[in-house]
Amino acid sequence: MIPIQYLDATPELTSDVSTGTWAKLSWHEQFTTPARPGAQPTPGTAFAMAHDEDSLFFAVKCSAHAGQSQEALARENVQIQFDPERSGVRSGIFICYPDGRISSQTELEADGNEPWLGEVGYTSRLQSGEWSLVLKVPLSQFIHSESGLRRIHFNVSRLPQMAPDDWLCYPALENVQFWRPTNAIGEAEFEGADRLDAFAWAIRRGGRGRIYENNGERVCHQSVISTNLSTESRDIELRVAFTKAGKPPLAQTERSLNVGAGESCTERIEFPVPDGFNHGLVHMSLHEPDTGRCVSENRFLVDSEQLAWKEHFLKRGDGQGGYTCHAAQQQVLPQYERRRIVPYGLATMDNGEVILAATAWPLVPGLPEQTLIAISDDGGATWGEYIVLDGIHQRPMMLAYLGQGVVTFESGDTTRQNRMYSHDYGRTWDESIPVPPAPDGQPLGWEGMPLIDRDAHGNAVRIAQTGQTLEGAKPHWTIHNYIRWSEDGGRSWPRVDCPQAWRGSETYDGKTYDFGCGEGSLVRAANGDLVAALRTWAPPQFTDHPYYVDCLEGTAVSISRDDGDTWSQQKMVFQGGRHHAVLLRMPNDDLVMVIIRRIDFRDGKLVSYRRGCDAVISRDHGETWDVEHLYVLDDFPHCNGDQWMHGACGHMSSTLLPDGSILTGYGNISAGGVLIRW
């Protein structure tokens, strides 16, 4: 553990580290070449760390190696990396040069980078045969999640002429990709850490800023979230400035806040946007009211590009092996804290808004997803800041608008079963009730779209949804499929059916397999029939495949003509690779089935490498489906070698908009949440 020594007086920011305060610090010299296990330290490089309650100081001194020219020494750089969260998710990297130049940014483990959170101090000195530097970083720029700063992860590397064989670093690295956050593996501890309790704050933006027209003028709306990480309520001063690089602030504001212990406060800030604006920065900071001392700061880009609907084309099969193109619109959902979005539910509400229920994928595998809500007042073109359901990490399935501002969804997990309600069009979620298990005692899993029967005023009078229980391990699951009914908005389910028509069997290689359908969607056709689109089983020839995955499962349709008492035998629409079906009844009474295409699969073979989502239409109340004229809503190539059956997309939703168009969302492994309006 490296100590970050406490200084009772702020040191002079000087490049001469051979005298004064700098000479009295503890210097560390165990620098080795990366990717050389057991390598002996190379002399000539050392660093020290200190703090004065306001800033972290990082000093480095470098001596020329044997045979190294002065010119080569002048071309070196030192790269210093900090991870105050000690999570490996992101870290600050500072590239320091002998001529006084420095660059800084935040590197993200999930790829990409962001601007560093604020201004830093830097000085360097190049002399004959040596050079030295001092970096000063305000502690207010260190993102952390504790009640005060205690420890950080770090790494420091010396790069002579960018020659890999000459790199030196502390601590030892297993590889030379030193800029990745996971390589900030050294640990340092603040001396006098109790003095840093004032920094128990975090400030961040609440979603991407939106630019509006307001009385003929353009304004930027931005939410700022201030979080009190301490164990007591605190007063704080919020300062926000809107700037362009190298120019005075275009606008600035100050607000006084009181934030409870462990709580967050969201403030909506509005800035005027000047003519010709392309991009700028919002700098936000929190200050102690009495002293003005900055205890947390952050900054982020504001761009004139609003990332709303963009040009898109979907393809419709022509029945002869080709396609015709049709204009549509597409966008990618904004990320949440650099995390990609998976849209599990879309619903159109009677106030003209569209609500989205989603999760944010974790940046680090194994961490939980975060449940989110977003609301659009313009048909999905733009979305408000994400509403974060604190402490909720479930996949929000079976999203339903029940009328009178009531929205509900159910956990899609089989580990924690609950249903949540909002009574204000999705703004707050103040009610959660447990969900009963299936009749066999197993937890029910859900995904799809529920049936919603409504009265003349648009209020739900009955809902029904399909799901399944799983026993055993894949690929030999025992699946029991169910449909259940509620007349009180999902609070109770007095009727639960297990349709035998939804089971089936197939024989392959002399062995008969019994299968059951799983998740699905329901819709009431114009003739009163109930139509179910059900996720079926994988073709039996893949049951014992070493890379078996449920992406091979298909979609079948079953119809009830007696309000769900009995169901027809399944009709296979897609044998495998397409599922997560959503059913919509159009104004002309056609039925539309929207499905994920995880594998383009036909007659037991891979047809193409295209993944994405498709749609088919029924013009006879679900009896037949026009597969020859299938709509390709979106597609992209993907193949993971021998594991070709693993999809790169999944989970989807659709809703009918007031103008008769369809809004579809699905999860794409590279882009995140993709929306298509068609």
PDB file of N, CA and C in Angstrom, residues 332-383:
ATOM      1  N   VAL A 332     -31.043   5.368 -31.854  1.00  0.00           N
ATOM      2  CA  VAL A 332     -30.473   4.555 -30.786  1.00  0.00           C
ATOM      3  C   VAL A 332     -30.780   5.248 -29.468  1.00  0.00           C
ATOM      4  N   LEU A 333     -31.310   4.503 -28.513  1.00  0.00           N
ATOM      5  CA  LEU A 333     -31.671   5.093 -27.228  1.00  0.00           C
ATOM      6  C   LEU A 333     -30.440   5.654 -26.519  1.00  0.00           C
ATOM      7  N   PRO A 334     -30.583   6.788 -25.851  1.00  0.00           N
ATOM      8  CA  PRO A 334     -29.450   7.335 -25.088  1.00  0.00           C
ATOM      9  C   PRO A 334     -28.963   6.336 -24.047  1.00  0.00           C
ATOM     10  N   GLN A 335     -27.671   6.309 -23.838  1.00  0.00           N
ATOM     11  CA  GLN A 335     -27.112   5.432 -22.817  1.00  0.00           C
ATOM     12  C   GLN A 335     -27.370   6.005 -21.428  1.00  0.00           C
ATOM     13  N   TYR A 336     -27.306   5.126 -20.447  1.00  0.00           N
ATOM     14  CA  TYR A 336     -27.405   5.535 -19.049  1.00  0.00           C
ATOM     15  C   TYR A 336     -26.057   5.290 -18.389  1.00  0.00           C
ATOM     16  N   GLU A 337     -25.375   6.365 -18.027  1.00  0.00           N
ATOM     17  CA  GLU A 337     -24.049   6.270 -17.412  1.00  0.00           C
ATOM     18  C   GLU A 337     -23.126   5.371 -18.243  1.00  0.00           C
ATOM     19  N   ARG A 338     -23.146   5.616 -19.561  1.00  0.00           N
ATOM     20  CA  ARG A 338     -22.309   4.886 -20.526  1.00  0.00           C
ATOM     21  C   ARG A 338     -22.735   3.436 -20.681  1.00  0.00           C
ATOM     22  N   ARG A 339     -23.887   3.068 -20.172  1.00  0.00           N
ATOM     23  CA  ARG A 339     -24.359   1.688 -20.262  1.00  0.00           C
ATOM     24  C   ARG A 339     -25.428   1.576 -21.343  1.00  0.00           C
ATOM     25  N   ARG A 340     -25.335   0.533 -22.153  1.00  0.00           N
ATOM     26  CA  ARG A 340     -26.291   0.332 -23.235  1.00  0.00           C
ATOM     27  C   ARG A 340     -27.648  -0.094 -22.668  1.00  0.00           C
ATOM     28  N   ILE A 341     -28.681   0.206 -23.440  1.00  0.00           N
ATOM     29  CA  ILE A 341     -30.054   0.035 -22.980  1.00  0.00           C
ATOM     30  C   ILE A 341     -30.700  -1.158 -23.674  1.00  0.00           C
ATOM     31  N   VAL A 342     -31.527  -1.904 -22.938  1.00  0.00           N
ATOM     32  CA  VAL A 342     -32.355  -2.968 -23.509  1.00  0.00           C
ATOM     33  C   VAL A 342     -33.815  -2.590 -23.279  1.00  0.00           C
ATOM     34  N   PRO A 343     -34.589  -2.320 -24.346  1.00  0.00           N
ATOM     35  CA  PRO A 343     -35.995  -1.928 -24.177  1.00  0.00           C
ATOM     36  C   PRO A 343     -36.903  -3.152 -24.055  1.00  0.00           C
ATOM     37  N   TYR A 344     -37.475  -3.361 -22.887  1.00  0.00           N
ATOM     38  CA  TYR A 344     -38.337  -4.518 -22.658  1.00  0.00           C
ATOM     39  C   TYR A 344     -39.811  -4.207 -22.845  1.00  0.00           C
ATOM     40  N   GLY A 345     -40.194  -2.943 -22.756  1.00  0.00           N
ATOM     41  CA  GLY A 345     -41.606  -2.625 -22.877  1.00  0.00           C
ATOM     42  C   GLY A 345     -41.835  -1.237 -23.431  1.00  0.00           C
ATOM     43  N   LEU A 346     -42.828  -1.103 -24.311  1.00  0.00           N
ATOM     44  CA  LEU A 346     -43.286   0.181 -24.830  1.00  0.00           C
ATOM     45  C   LEU A 346     -44.802   0.210 -24.715  1.00  0.00           C
ATOM     46  N   ALA A 347     -45.362   1.343 -24.338  1.00  0.00           N
ATOM     47  CA  ALA A 347     -46.816   1.468 -24.259  1.00  0.00           C
ATOM     48  C   ALA A 347     -47.206   2.903 -24.561  1.00  0.00           C
ATOM     49  N   THR A 348     -48.309   3.061 -25.287  1.00  0.00           N
ATOM     50  CA  THR A 348     -48.861   4.374 -25.588  1.00  0.00           C
ATOM     51  C   THR A 348     -49.934   4.699 -24.557  1.00  0.00           C
ATOM     52  N   MET A 349     -49.842   5.880 -23.956  1.00  0.00           N
ATOM     53  CA  MET A 349     -50.768   6.262 -22.891  1.00  0.00           C
ATOM     54  C   MET A 349     -51.784   7.276 -23.401  1.00  0.00           C
ATOM     55  N   ASP A 350     -52.895   7.445 -22.666  1.00  0.00           N
ATOM     56  CA  ASP A 350     -53.986   8.291 -23.146  1.00  0.00           C
ATOM     57  C   ASP A 350     -53.706   9.781 -23.011  1.00  0.00           C
ATOM     58  N   ASN A 351     -52.552  10.153 -22.461  1.00  0.00           N
ATOM     59  CA  ASN A 351     -52.161  11.565 -22.436  1.00  0.00           C
ATOM     60  C   ASN A 351     -51.280  11.932 -23.622  1.00  0.00           C
ATOM     61  N   GLY A 352     -51.141  10.998 -24.570  1.00  0.00           N
ATOM     62  CA  GLY A 352     -50.341  11.242 -25.766  1.00  0.00           C
ATOM     63  C   GLY A 352     -48.887  10.864 -25.636  1.00  0.00           C
ATOM     64  N   GLU A 353     -48.461  10.444 -24.459  1.00  0.00           N
ATOM     65  CA  GLU A 353     -47.063  10.083 -24.242  1.00  0.00           C
ATOM     66  C   GLU A 353     -46.837   8.590 -24.482  1.00  0.00           C
ATOM     67  N   VAL A 354     -45.574   8.262 -24.741  1.00  0.00           N
ATOM     68  CA  VAL A 354     -45.137   6.868 -24.849  1.00  0.00           C
ATOM     69  C   VAL A 354     -44.199   6.595 -23.684  1.00  0.00           C
ATOM     70  N   ILE A 355     -44.404   5.469 -23.024  1.00  0.00           N
ATOM     71  CA  ILE A 355     -43.550   5.091 -21.905  1.00  0.00           C
ATOM     72  C   ILE A 355     -42.697   3.894 -22.298  1.00  0.00           C
ATOM     73  N   LEU A 356     -41.460   3.917 -21.861  1.00  0.00           N
ATOM     74  CA  LEU A 356     -40.490   2.859 -22.136  1.00  0.00           C
ATOM     75  C   LEU A 356     -40.016   2.277 -20.812  1.00  0.00           C
ATOM     76  N   ALA A 357     -40.030   0.954 -20.701  1.00  0.00           N
ATOM     77  CA  ALA A 357     -39.446   0.256 -19.552  1.00  0.00           C
ATOM     78  C   ALA A 357     -38.243  -0.520 -20.059  1.00  0.00           C
ATOM     79  N   ALA A 358     -37.102  -0.350 -19.402  1.00  0.00           N
ATOM     80  CA  ALA A 358     -35.854  -0.890 -19.933  1.00  0.00           C
ATOM     81  C   ALA A 358     -34.912  -1.228 -18.792  1.00  0.00           C
ATOM     82  N   THR A 359     -33.787  -1.811 -19.163  1.00  0.00           N
ATOM     83  CA  THR A 359     -32.678  -1.947 -18.226  1.00  0.00           C
ATOM     84  C   THR A 359     -31.414  -1.433 -18.902  1.00  0.00           C
ATOM     85  N   ALA A 360     -30.460  -1.044 -18.073  1.00  0.00           N
ATOM     86  CA  ALA A 360     -29.126  -0.683 -18.545  1.00  0.00           C
ATOM     87  C   ALA A 360     -28.206  -1.859 -18.292  1.00  0.00           C
ATOM     88  N   TRP A 361     -27.528  -2.321 -19.356  1.00  0.00           N
ATOM     89  CA  TRP A 361     -26.572  -3.409 -19.193  1.00  0.00           C
ATOM     90  C   TRP A 361     -25.422  -2.964 -18.302  1.00  0.00           C
ATOM     91  N   PRO A 362     -24.911  -3.856 -17.478  1.00  0.00           N
ATOM     92  CA  PRO A 362     -23.761  -3.485 -16.644  1.00  0.00           C
ATOM     93  C   PRO A 362     -22.500  -3.323 -17.479  1.00  0.00           C
ATOM     94  N   LEU A 363     -21.628  -2.409 -17.063  1.00  0.00           N
ATOM     95  CA  LEU A 363     -20.342  -2.241 -17.729  1.00  0.00           C
ATOM     96  C   LEU A 363     -19.406  -3.396 -17.414  1.00  0.00           C
ATOM     97  N   VAL A 364     -19.541  -3.956 -16.221  1.00  0.00           N
ATOM     98  CA  VAL A 364     -18.706  -5.069 -15.794  1.00  0.00           C
ATOM     99  C   VAL A 364     -19.581  -6.311 -15.695  1.00  0.00           C
ATOM    100  N   PRO A 365     -19.278  -7.387 -16.434  1.00  0.00           N
ATOM    101  CA  PRO A 365     -20.090  -8.602 -16.374  1.00  0.00           C
ATOM    102  C   PRO A 365     -20.238  -9.105 -14.941  1.00  0.00           C
ATOM    103  N   GLY A 366     -21.450  -9.560 -14.641  1.00  0.00           N
ATOM    104  CA  GLY A 366     -21.712 -10.079 -13.309  1.00  0.00           C
ATOM    105  C   GLY A 366     -22.406  -9.098 -12.395  1.00  0.00           C
ATOM    106  N   LEU A 367     -22.304  -7.798 -12.700  1.00  0.00           N
ATOM    107  CA  LEU A 367     -23.018  -6.805 -11.914  1.00  0.00           C
ATOM    108  C   LEU A 367     -24.473  -6.746 -12.379  1.00  0.00           C
ATOM    109  N   PRO A 368     -25.393  -6.260 -11.548  1.00  0.00           N
ATOM    110  CA  PRO A 368     -26.812  -6.284 -11.917  1.00  0.00           C
ATOM    111  C   PRO A 368     -27.162  -5.255 -12.981  1.00  0.00           C
ATOM    112  N   GLU A 369     -28.234  -5.540 -13.714  1.00  0.00           N
ATOM    113  CA  GLU A 369     -28.820  -4.548 -14.598  1.00  0.00           C
ATOM    114  C   GLU A 369     -29.546  -3.501 -13.746  1.00  0.00           C
ATOM    115  N   GLN A 370     -29.747  -2.313 -14.314  1.00  0.00           N
ATOM    116  CA  GLN A 370     -30.482  -1.262 -13.612  1.00  0.00           C
ATOM    117  C   GLN A 370     -31.798  -1.007 -14.326  1.00  0.00           C
ATOM    118  N   THR A 371     -32.913  -1.118 -13.609  1.00  0.00           N
ATOM    119  CA  THR A 371     -34.223  -0.883 -14.193  1.00  0.00           C
ATOM    120  C   THR A 371     -34.453   0.615 -14.383  1.00  0.00           C
ATOM    121  N   LEU A 372     -34.941   0.986 -15.577  1.00  0.00           N
ATOM    122  CA  LEU A 372     -35.123   2.386 -15.948  1.00  0.00           C
ATOM    123  C   LEU A 372     -36.488   2.591 -16.592  1.00  0.00           C
ATOM    124  N   ILE A 373     -36.989   3.803 -16.472  1.00  0.00           N
ATOM    125  CA  ILE A 373     -38.192   4.242 -17.171  1.00  0.00           C
ATOM    126  C   ILE A 373     -37.839   5.506 -17.946  1.00  0.00           C
ATOM    127  N   ALA A 374     -38.381   5.632 -19.161  1.00  0.00           N
ATOM    128  CA  ALA A 374     -38.227   6.871 -19.922  1.00  0.00           C
ATOM    129  C   ALA A 374     -39.569   7.210 -20.556  1.00  0.00           C
ATOM    130  N   ILE A 375     -39.799   8.493 -20.770  1.00  0.00           N
ATOM    131  CA  ILE A 375     -41.078   8.959 -21.298  1.00  0.00           C
ATOM    132  C   ILE A 375     -40.812   9.910 -22.456  1.00  0.00           C
ATOM    133  N   SER A 376     -41.586   9.739 -23.528  1.00  0.00           N
ATOM    134  CA  SER A 376     -41.484  10.599 -24.709  1.00  0.00           C
ATOM    135  C   SER A 376     -42.821  11.283 -24.946  1.00  0.00           C
ATOM    136  N   ASP A 377     -42.768  12.578 -25.244  1.00  0.00           N
ATOM    137  CA  ASP A 377     -43.998  13.302 -25.553  1.00  0.00           C
ATOM    138  C   ASP A 377     -44.112  13.628 -27.034  1.00  0.00           C
ATOM    139  N   ASP A 378     -43.243  13.029 -27.862  1.00  0.00           N
ATOM    140  CA  ASP A 378     -43.279  13.310 -29.295  1.00  0.00           C
ATOM    141  C   ASP A 378     -43.160  12.030 -30.123  1.00  0.00           C
ATOM    142  N   GLY A 379     -43.829  10.977 -29.665  1.00  0.00           N
ATOM    143  CA  GLY A 379     -43.867   9.741 -30.438  1.00  0.00           C
ATOM    144  C   GLY A 379     -42.564   8.986 -30.492  1.00  0.00           C
ATOM    145  N   GLY A 380     -41.694   9.203 -29.513  1.00  0.00           N
ATOM    146  CA  GLY A 380     -40.432   8.477 -29.471  1.00  0.00           C
ATOM    147  C   GLY A 380     -39.275   9.200 -30.116  1.00  0.00           C
ATOM    148  N   ALA A 381     -39.494  10.415 -30.628  1.00  0.00           N
ATOM    149  CA  ALA A 381     -38.387  11.150 -31.256  1.00  0.00           C
ATOM    150  C   ALA A 381     -37.338  11.532 -30.225  1.00  0.00           C
ATOM    151  N   THR A 382     -37.774  12.031 -29.085  1.00  0.00           N
ATOM    152  CA  THR A 382     -36.854  12.374 -27.994  1.00  0.00           C
ATOM    153  C   THR A 382     -37.418  11.826 -26.695  1.00  0.00           C
ATOM    154  N   TRP A 383     -36.517  11.644 -25.731  1.00  0.00           N
ATOM    155  CA  TRP A 383     -36.897  11.037 -24.452  1.00  0.00           C
ATOM    156  C   TRP A 383     -36.386  11.891 -23.308  1.00  0.00           C
TER     157      TRP A 383
END
